[in-house]
Each structure stands twice: as structure tokens, then as C-alpha cells.
Amino acid sequence: MHIAIVGAGIVGTATAYELACDGHAVTVFEQRGAAAEEASFANAGLLSPAPLIPWAAPGIGGPARQRFWGRHAAIRLAQGAGLSELRWLWRHRRAAKGPMAESAVAALARFGLYSHARMRQVAQSLELDPESSQGVLVLLRSPADLERVQPAVRLLRDAGVRVLDVDTATARLIEPGLGVDNELAGALHVPEGESGNCRLFAQMLRYAAQARGAQFVFQARVASLRSAPAGVLLAGEPDARRFDAVVVCAGLAAAGLVRPMGTPAPMAALHGYTISAPVREDTHAPQGTVIDPVHRLTITRQGQRVRVGGGAELGAGDGTQHAATLQTLYNAASGWFPGGAQWSSPQVQTWRGARPMLPDGLPLVGASGAPGVWINAGHGACGWALACGSARVVADLIAQRAPEVDVQSFGVRRF
């Protein structure tokens, strides 16, 4: 089949690779000038386990009122937020309190395990190393911190993931660079957890897909989709290009592309921030990934860099970065790992990027409902964690094979 893919982020490049491996002729259309230039560019980097990723599921992260309202609300409304963002926020809050919240976390746990295994298979077969680091440590200042992540922990353990309760001394053995001045009651340790450089892996997958015949067309914005026969209409072109199938992996833009075809995709861009800095002293820097559940942030090791990620904003913003959020990230990184990174270096990179997310936190993976059009989008904070699994599932569905994992929860659904 000749298949078009819209979007060349981590999800689009992974989908291109899997479809090319299945022998399809693949053409990827990307509006930017290179792969992984938007949501995949400098995200936090936590790959596994998916349910522990901050903002992965609406039912995790403390009391709903604390998450959404008040002076210290975890989600802030940026400039440009309007009725659609407020409507999404209401749905998100309802999902957090609803009867399906726990099943959403369970679905993320199962699918995250499958996707992580697929990512490791691909990386090993291609001999790729996307600056990965092993081990995840969830820092607990008090028993209340454990309560914040308990839904995810319980479901991870039920799924067979090793989540170990460790005391303060053991936590400091796992991460010797942890500052001694921080209050620490203990931690949770996931030895098989992993983080890595999402953008680097996406670029590697692009080249691997090209080696198998896939074509990438950059600076090409898809204005609309066609169905029966399937096709894409590029901005500036008079006629649609015809394909046997189209897979929409365009992040937030996916909603606008599939909505005219009758597919509901109420996504919002839950923007987050990252700061990356060169390692200053290896023994003082994180060795794997550390999660601070109070501030809902991650500190990851990516090769010779340290990256701290967090924050959640609804709305496009005015082009300026939120100083208070960035200061929180700086304080957390330098507080937990004093001397670990060169935060005053001219090589420090700050980034604000979107997490295209549906209200219940689950992505859309599978048939769109329109003939010949498939969707693989809305992964939120889990795009890196779920990319390889989602790509393999879409390739299996297009080939009319039963996927190795249950994806019923990720189909098109009404809100």
C-alpha cells in the first residue's frame, strides 16, 4: 500500500518506520523543516513507566481542587486561553473524579509496558542509543507524597512492574548526588524505568525509515484530508494527493484535520517547560530519572546533560516563558542535585512545548471512522512513552492483524 503520514514527531517517525518495515510505500508530510521540531523537540524524556509521567492521567497528582484552582493551581491559564480550554479543563476534572479514572491508568500501564518493550526491540535491532539512562526514583517527603502516586503504583505492581519501597539511605545510594539538605522520608524505585532523548530517537527512526524506502517531505502543511479515496491536500496545491491510506500523527493539528470527517478529538495543548544544562560533576548529577511528585516535575539524565521538566499551561501564551515556572524548575534541579549541572552555562536551553492531550489522558490510536483514514495522536505527556507501541498497533491494524496488546480503550470515543 502507498500510505501517507501527517506529522514527523516521535509518533509519526515511529509509525513511518513500522509501516516501512511491513513493506509499505510511505510518504511523511511535515510542516516544519526537520523531524521532531515541535512537541518532541525537548520534552522531559521519561520513557517508562508511563503512569508515573507527570500529567499522564488526570486521576493522579493530588486533590482535584489543588490541581485546578487557587493561587498555586498546578494548571495555569496562559494568555489566549478561552472557552474551549475551559471546556477541556472541566472535562479533564470530570475524568479525574469519574469511575473510569482508574481504568485509564491501568490502560496506560499495560500499553506503556508494551510500548517500552517494542522501543527496546527497535533500539537493539538498529543498535541505537538515544542517550538513555536506567532507573526511576520517586522522591517522597512525607506519606502524603506516596498517596499522590499510589493509584499508579498499585496498578503498575498489578501489571508486574517492580516498584520497590526504599528508605532514605537506599535512595541516596541509588542517586548519590541527592542533596543532603532536602527533607526525604523515603522513595519508590523502579529499576527497569528508563529515560532518553526523544528528539534524537525520532531522528534515528527517520533515517531508519528512509533506509527502508520511506520519503519525508518537509515544509509541507496538510490543509485537509480526503476519504474514499484517501488523500491529503497540501496548502498551496490545487488538488489532493491520493493514497491507499492516511495516518494522522500531527499532534494538536490532528484534531482540526479529522473533525470535518466526523471524528471527535477534543484535544488541548497542555504546555510544559524543560530546562537542559551540561553536566558539571558526574557524581553530583542524576544517574537515572528522579520524580518530584509535589511539584510534578522530572529530573532526567540524558548523556552529558541534565534536563528538568514540569509545568502545565492551557493556552497558546504570548510568546514569553512563565518566569515563576522556570524558577521552580531551576530551584528543584539545583536543590535536589546541587552542583550536578552548569545552570549558568551559555549552553543552557529553555523550552516550552505542547502536550496534545484528550480530557481522559488516553490517546487516539486506530481507525478514525472515515474510510482510509487512521489516527495516532493525542498522547499528551506520554508521546515518547507510547510512540513505538502505538506505531506497531497502527501497522498491525492496517494489515488487518490483531495487535499484541488490547487497544480498545484508545479508540475514537465521545466526551
XYZ file of C-alpha atoms in Angstrom:
415
model
C 0.000 0.000 0.000
C 1.011 3.613 -0.525
C 0.437 5.291 2.820
C 0.690 8.958 3.777
C 1.644 10.010 7.293
C 0.891 13.508 8.537
C 3.469 14.656 11.083
C 7.103 13.743 11.737
C 7.338 13.908 15.502
C 8.229 10.862 17.574
C 4.837 9.265 16.838
C 4.979 9.986 13.103
C 8.547 8.781 12.634
C 7.856 5.613 14.627
C 4.766 4.975 12.502
C 6.756 5.547 9.319
C 9.381 3.062 10.475
C 6.875 0.330 11.359
C 4.917 0.710 8.122
C 8.104 0.743 6.053
C 9.227 -2.441 7.827
C 5.936 -4.026 6.759
C 6.794 -3.275 3.136
C 4.507 -0.299 2.518
C 5.472 2.712 0.402
C 5.434 5.532 2.964
C 5.385 9.302 2.450
C 5.585 11.559 5.514
C 4.407 15.176 5.317
C 5.781 17.571 7.935
C 5.130 21.289 8.125
C 8.458 22.002 9.808
C 11.892 21.766 8.208
C 13.004 18.645 10.106
C 11.714 15.784 12.209
C 10.800 16.275 15.886
C 10.716 20.081 15.835
C 7.577 20.594 17.934
C 6.237 18.534 20.872
C 9.087 16.003 20.509
C 11.863 18.600 20.432
C 12.944 18.853 24.079
C 10.356 17.048 26.165
C 11.099 15.791 29.659
C 12.414 12.455 28.423
C 10.804 9.969 30.832
C 10.037 6.874 28.789
C 8.895 4.299 31.324
C 6.831 3.586 33.349
C 4.161 5.657 31.609
C 1.679 6.161 34.505
C 4.364 7.868 36.615
C 4.910 10.570 33.984
C 3.505 13.831 35.402
C 0.155 14.662 33.784
C -0.050 11.211 32.162
C -3.501 10.586 33.637
C -5.992 13.039 35.178
C -6.627 10.816 38.201
C -3.069 11.172 39.542
C -1.428 14.100 41.219
C -3.251 15.119 44.363
C -6.664 16.592 45.136
C -8.564 17.854 42.098
C -9.179 21.251 43.688
C -5.455 21.729 44.241
C -4.713 20.774 40.633
C -7.145 23.180 39.022
C -7.984 26.091 41.289
C -6.420 28.531 43.703
C -3.312 30.656 43.820
C -0.986 27.668 43.479
C -3.006 25.717 40.907
C -0.873 23.212 39.055
C -2.549 24.040 35.738
C -2.411 27.730 34.910
C -4.338 29.518 32.190
C -1.937 31.252 29.841
C -2.790 34.184 27.612
C -5.058 33.078 24.808
C -6.959 30.504 26.847
C -10.650 30.713 26.014
C -13.901 28.805 26.248
C -12.545 25.719 24.502
C -9.713 25.426 27.044
C -12.108 25.947 29.948
C -14.427 23.296 28.499
C -11.482 20.900 28.177
C -10.427 21.660 31.756
C -13.925 20.851 33.016
C -13.872 17.540 31.130
C -10.397 16.792 32.450
C -11.524 17.401 36.008
C -14.606 15.241 35.496
C -12.406 12.428 34.138
C -10.158 12.684 37.202
C -13.135 12.151 39.512
C -15.045 9.720 37.311
C -15.413 5.939 37.571
C -13.119 5.392 34.563
C -10.109 7.195 36.040
C -8.537 4.033 37.450
C -9.150 2.066 34.258
C -7.392 4.848 32.306
C -4.302 4.472 34.496
C -4.458 0.692 34.071
C -4.676 1.073 30.295
C -1.655 3.385 30.316
C 0.258 0.901 32.448
C -0.409 -2.030 30.114
C 0.156 -0.113 26.930
C 3.235 1.601 28.346
C 4.835 -1.756 29.124
C 4.116 -3.000 25.618
C 5.420 0.188 24.012
C 8.589 0.211 26.107
C 9.317 -3.379 25.109
C 8.776 -2.514 21.456
C 11.050 0.522 21.749
C 13.805 -1.658 23.242
C 13.368 -4.187 20.411
C 13.696 -1.470 17.774
C 16.660 0.174 19.502
C 18.505 -3.126 19.843
C 17.821 -4.274 16.286
C 19.055 -0.943 14.896
C 21.835 -0.603 17.507
C 20.551 2.785 18.630
C 21.291 4.547 21.907
C 19.198 7.686 22.378
C 21.227 8.839 25.424
C 19.183 6.534 27.613
C 19.542 6.146 31.362
C 18.106 3.435 33.580
C 16.138 3.597 36.803
C 13.385 5.884 38.123
C 13.281 7.192 41.687
C 10.127 8.847 43.063
C 11.113 11.094 45.960
C 8.815 11.086 48.993
C 8.976 13.908 51.504
C 6.063 12.526 53.517
C 3.399 9.788 53.484
C 1.137 12.249 51.634
C 3.510 12.103 48.673
C 3.079 8.349 48.474
C -0.688 8.847 48.421
C -0.365 11.089 45.353
C 1.149 8.354 43.221
C -0.476 5.326 44.883
C -3.056 4.688 42.110
C -0.272 4.384 39.544
C 1.947 2.339 41.852
C -0.765 -0.179 42.654
C -1.648 -0.685 39.009
C 1.992 -0.940 37.981
C 2.546 -3.660 40.559
C -0.587 -5.454 39.393
C 0.860 -5.366 35.880
C 4.070 -6.994 37.087
C 6.314 -3.919 37.248
C 8.877 -3.916 40.040
C 8.197 -0.876 42.219
C 10.340 -1.034 45.344
C 9.827 0.851 48.595
C 13.238 2.132 49.685
C 14.353 4.120 52.703
C 16.288 7.382 52.624
C 19.692 5.740 52.863
C 18.963 3.417 49.961
C 17.587 6.288 47.880
C 20.884 8.132 48.366
C 22.821 5.043 47.321
C 20.773 4.860 44.117
C 21.238 8.586 43.463
C 24.419 9.657 45.289
C 24.070 13.253 44.075
C 20.885 13.945 46.056
C 21.350 16.996 48.255
C 21.538 16.252 51.964
C 19.630 19.392 52.967
C 16.323 18.255 51.431
C 13.691 16.573 53.572
C 13.338 12.991 52.367
C 11.223 10.313 54.056
C 11.987 7.613 51.504
C 11.369 6.829 47.860
C 9.927 4.434 45.320
C 12.396 2.806 42.961
C 11.594 1.373 39.524
C 14.838 -0.330 38.427
C 13.561 -1.034 34.899
C 12.381 2.548 34.370
C 14.065 4.461 31.581
C 14.518 7.919 30.133
C 16.176 9.185 26.993
C 16.456 11.824 24.305
C 13.156 11.746 22.420
C 14.253 14.050 19.598
C 17.413 12.050 18.970
C 15.448 8.803 18.778
C 12.910 10.357 16.395
C 15.699 11.465 14.096
C 17.240 7.997 14.232
C 13.882 6.446 13.311
C 13.533 8.876 10.420
C 16.830 7.710 8.924
C 15.945 4.060 9.568
C 12.589 4.545 7.816
C 14.290 6.276 4.892
C 16.719 3.376 4.588
C 13.635 1.186 4.089
C 12.216 3.407 1.363
C 10.132 5.960 3.270
C 10.094 9.507 1.891
C 9.908 12.620 4.069
C 8.513 15.847 2.616
C 9.298 18.837 4.835
C 7.840 22.372 4.781
C 4.600 20.752 3.651
C 1.488 21.726 5.601
C -1.527 19.472 5.142
C -4.567 21.705 4.790
C -7.210 18.964 4.794
C -7.785 15.247 4.352
C -9.767 13.293 1.808
C -11.561 9.990 2.306
C -12.694 7.284 -0.131
C -10.302 7.580 -1.872
C -7.909 8.585 0.860
C -5.644 11.536 0.286
C -4.119 14.734 1.591
C -4.460 18.276 0.287
C -1.308 20.312 0.872
C -1.520 24.060 1.407
C -0.833 25.828 -1.868
C -1.716 22.860 -4.071
C -4.977 22.752 -6.070
C -5.610 19.015 -5.924
C -5.364 16.345 -3.256
C -2.648 13.705 -3.460
C -4.180 10.241 -3.453
C -3.023 7.366 -1.228
C -4.336 3.980 -0.186
C -4.424 5.155 3.444
C -3.553 8.173 5.571
C -2.304 8.064 9.172
C -2.716 11.328 11.092
C 0.133 11.794 13.589
C 0.007 15.580 13.669
C -0.337 16.213 17.397
C -2.679 19.091 18.178
C -3.281 19.743 14.458
C -4.787 16.244 14.187
C -7.984 17.465 15.825
C -8.618 20.037 13.117
C -7.854 17.558 10.354
C -10.190 14.780 11.496
C -13.013 16.901 12.908
C -14.536 17.740 9.459
C -14.666 13.980 8.814
C -16.898 13.457 11.860
C -14.199 12.218 14.247
C -14.367 13.817 17.726
C -10.925 14.733 19.046
C -11.296 17.304 21.847
C -7.577 17.904 22.376
C -5.919 20.725 24.254
C -2.277 21.728 24.299
C -1.194 21.304 27.910
C 2.094 23.170 27.568
C 5.087 22.254 29.692
C 8.619 23.533 30.194
C 12.045 21.955 30.219
C 15.484 23.302 31.069
C 18.574 21.433 29.894
C 22.127 22.067 31.064
C 25.534 20.391 30.712
C 26.626 18.045 33.498
C 29.018 19.782 35.880
C 30.106 16.904 38.102
C 29.028 13.357 37.291
C 28.826 12.146 40.888
C 26.592 15.101 41.793
C 24.278 14.744 38.792
C 21.329 12.337 38.484
C 22.261 8.877 37.222
C 18.738 7.999 36.055
C 15.413 9.806 36.475
C 14.048 11.444 39.606
C 10.377 12.394 40.007
C 9.265 15.073 42.445
C 5.515 14.362 42.870
C 4.889 17.519 44.928
C 5.961 19.844 42.125
C 5.015 17.342 39.380
C 8.382 17.507 37.706
C 11.080 15.152 36.480
C 14.857 15.435 36.505
C 16.486 13.179 33.935
C 19.994 12.329 32.828
C 20.471 12.446 29.057
C 24.067 11.699 28.170
C 26.149 14.654 29.295
C 23.113 16.793 30.046
C 20.615 17.144 32.861
C 17.038 18.015 31.925
C 14.333 19.113 34.333
C 10.734 19.249 33.107
C 7.439 20.386 34.564
C 4.689 22.967 34.479
C 1.268 22.842 32.857
C -0.339 25.728 30.967
C -3.512 25.902 28.920
C -3.472 28.443 26.130
C -1.024 29.451 23.441
C 0.607 32.134 25.564
C 2.021 35.447 24.374
C 5.420 34.178 23.298
C 7.098 34.735 26.654
C 8.011 31.986 29.072
C 6.486 31.935 32.544
C 9.245 33.084 34.870
C 7.774 31.554 38.037
C 7.503 28.095 36.430
C 11.084 28.261 35.180
C 12.276 29.339 38.613
C 10.529 26.343 40.166
C 12.395 24.052 37.774
C 15.729 25.722 38.482
C 15.170 25.563 42.241
C 14.153 21.907 42.159
C 17.058 20.803 39.972
C 19.714 22.703 41.907
C 18.104 21.799 45.240
C 17.878 18.064 44.646
C 21.226 17.861 42.818
C 23.436 20.752 43.957
C 26.494 21.059 41.772
C 25.230 18.476 39.311
C 24.694 20.752 36.302
C 26.025 24.030 34.945
C 22.843 26.055 35.227
C 24.667 29.315 34.451
C 26.270 27.919 31.282
C 25.569 29.638 27.931
C 24.584 26.154 26.706
C 21.511 26.076 28.955
C 18.372 25.566 26.864
C 14.871 26.509 27.982
C 11.877 25.221 26.038
C 8.111 25.454 26.153
C 6.261 22.750 24.263
C 2.786 21.347 23.852
C 1.424 18.082 25.166
C -1.596 17.486 22.866
C -3.943 15.709 25.223
C -7.531 14.470 25.435
C -9.512 15.019 28.647
C -9.123 11.443 29.910
C -5.382 11.313 29.160
C -5.665 8.435 26.678
C -4.560 8.790 23.031
C -6.485 8.061 19.864
C -4.919 5.053 18.149
C -6.695 3.237 15.318
C -9.390 3.797 12.718
C -10.762 7.335 12.544
C -14.187 6.248 11.322
C -13.596 7.724 7.868
C -12.617 5.170 5.187
C -8.887 5.028 4.600
C -8.019 7.470 7.400
C -6.301 6.341 10.595
C -5.329 8.373 13.650
C -2.372 8.105 16.011
C -2.410 11.260 18.109
C -3.318 12.842 21.450
C -0.673 11.070 23.535
C -0.257 14.029 25.887
C 2.737 13.736 28.189
C 3.218 10.110 27.044
C 4.109 10.638 23.396
C 7.660 9.356 23.862
C 6.489 6.540 26.130
C 3.725 5.268 23.832
C 5.140 6.071 20.373
C 6.661 2.726 19.397
C 3.737 0.708 20.718
C 1.179 2.972 19.027
C 3.067 2.759 15.740
C 3.196 -1.033 15.847
C -0.521 -1.229 16.663
C -1.490 1.035 13.752
C 0.689 -1.000 11.377
C -0.979 -4.208 12.595
C -4.474 -2.770 12.217
C -3.787 -1.528 8.698
C -2.509 -5.017 7.841
C -5.701 -6.451 9.403
C -3.675 -8.275 12.063
C -4.728 -8.428 15.693
C -2.385 -6.227 17.786
C -0.423 -7.902 20.556
C -1.974 -5.572 23.119
C -5.567 -4.555 23.791
C -6.183 -1.050 22.417
C -9.933 -0.874 22.900
C -9.507 1.994 25.382
C -7.673 4.086 22.764
C -10.313 4.077 20.055
C -12.391 7.060 18.958
C -14.802 7.894 21.753
C -17.358 10.524 22.725
C -16.851 13.041 25.511
